[in-house]
Amino acid sequence: QVQLVESGGGSVQSGGSLRLSCAASGYTYSSYCMGWFRQAPGKEREGVAAIDSDGSTSYADSVKGRFTISQDNAKNTLYLQMNSLKPEDTAMYYCAADDSVKECMEWWLLPGVFGYWGQGTQVTVSS
């Protein structure tokens, strides 16, 4: 049973930083795609960043240069370092994973390709 547990959310002022973590358990696949998504009230869930088992990364245009996705395989943990936060970054952030996405870097923006999701962690950025 794969479980993803996010942490690290909180409230910060515009320009501040946060680091989100996603602890994965029951996940032993050698080939995988993992990503961060976010959903603001009244809006659709959108992809923020993704990383595959080769270490390739991809980012949404809205966060390029500000957010960094990384992983610690020894700790089975996925991270999202968020710098220069803006009020429009306010949302619930979710960790997602899957082992059957053939072209992770091509399809990761589609939430439907991920089979496993965490419960989310709230990020609020005030101006």
Steps between C-alpha positions, in 0.01 A plus 500: 500500500658823383460795732607857437505747788568867437628748756661842514213723399420819685442872475769737371521851367558577136865442411544235766597134469365163601617144447241230456578137567325184386587181683430189295448156647418168339658629178777279372480547124822568315328699229261774605364846444436732793354844502359791692159643418301782652139600515362837602134545600277502193782401268609176338793303630814601313844349467787684665806279450599140434801274524559154359718211610783622273501831682354700213285790614233721352318807625191699425582835341348683796761362742813467286797664665324515838420138590731200506392137517740244641506158660692311763481134400659386825216663692229429241413866514405750233556871555379825353707805588291810439671839491377848413146396584213705365139530617395310188694199628242462777343155467481150639810317381488129424768240442431240231675187378465220250711218361330455165544839337706413192611851413490687828642825368242503220184414694556617855276807471197274480379410852328188366828325426586477869353217701618598845433827680572651838248684712642844428665780694376860497722785383379855559693802375393843617584824323 
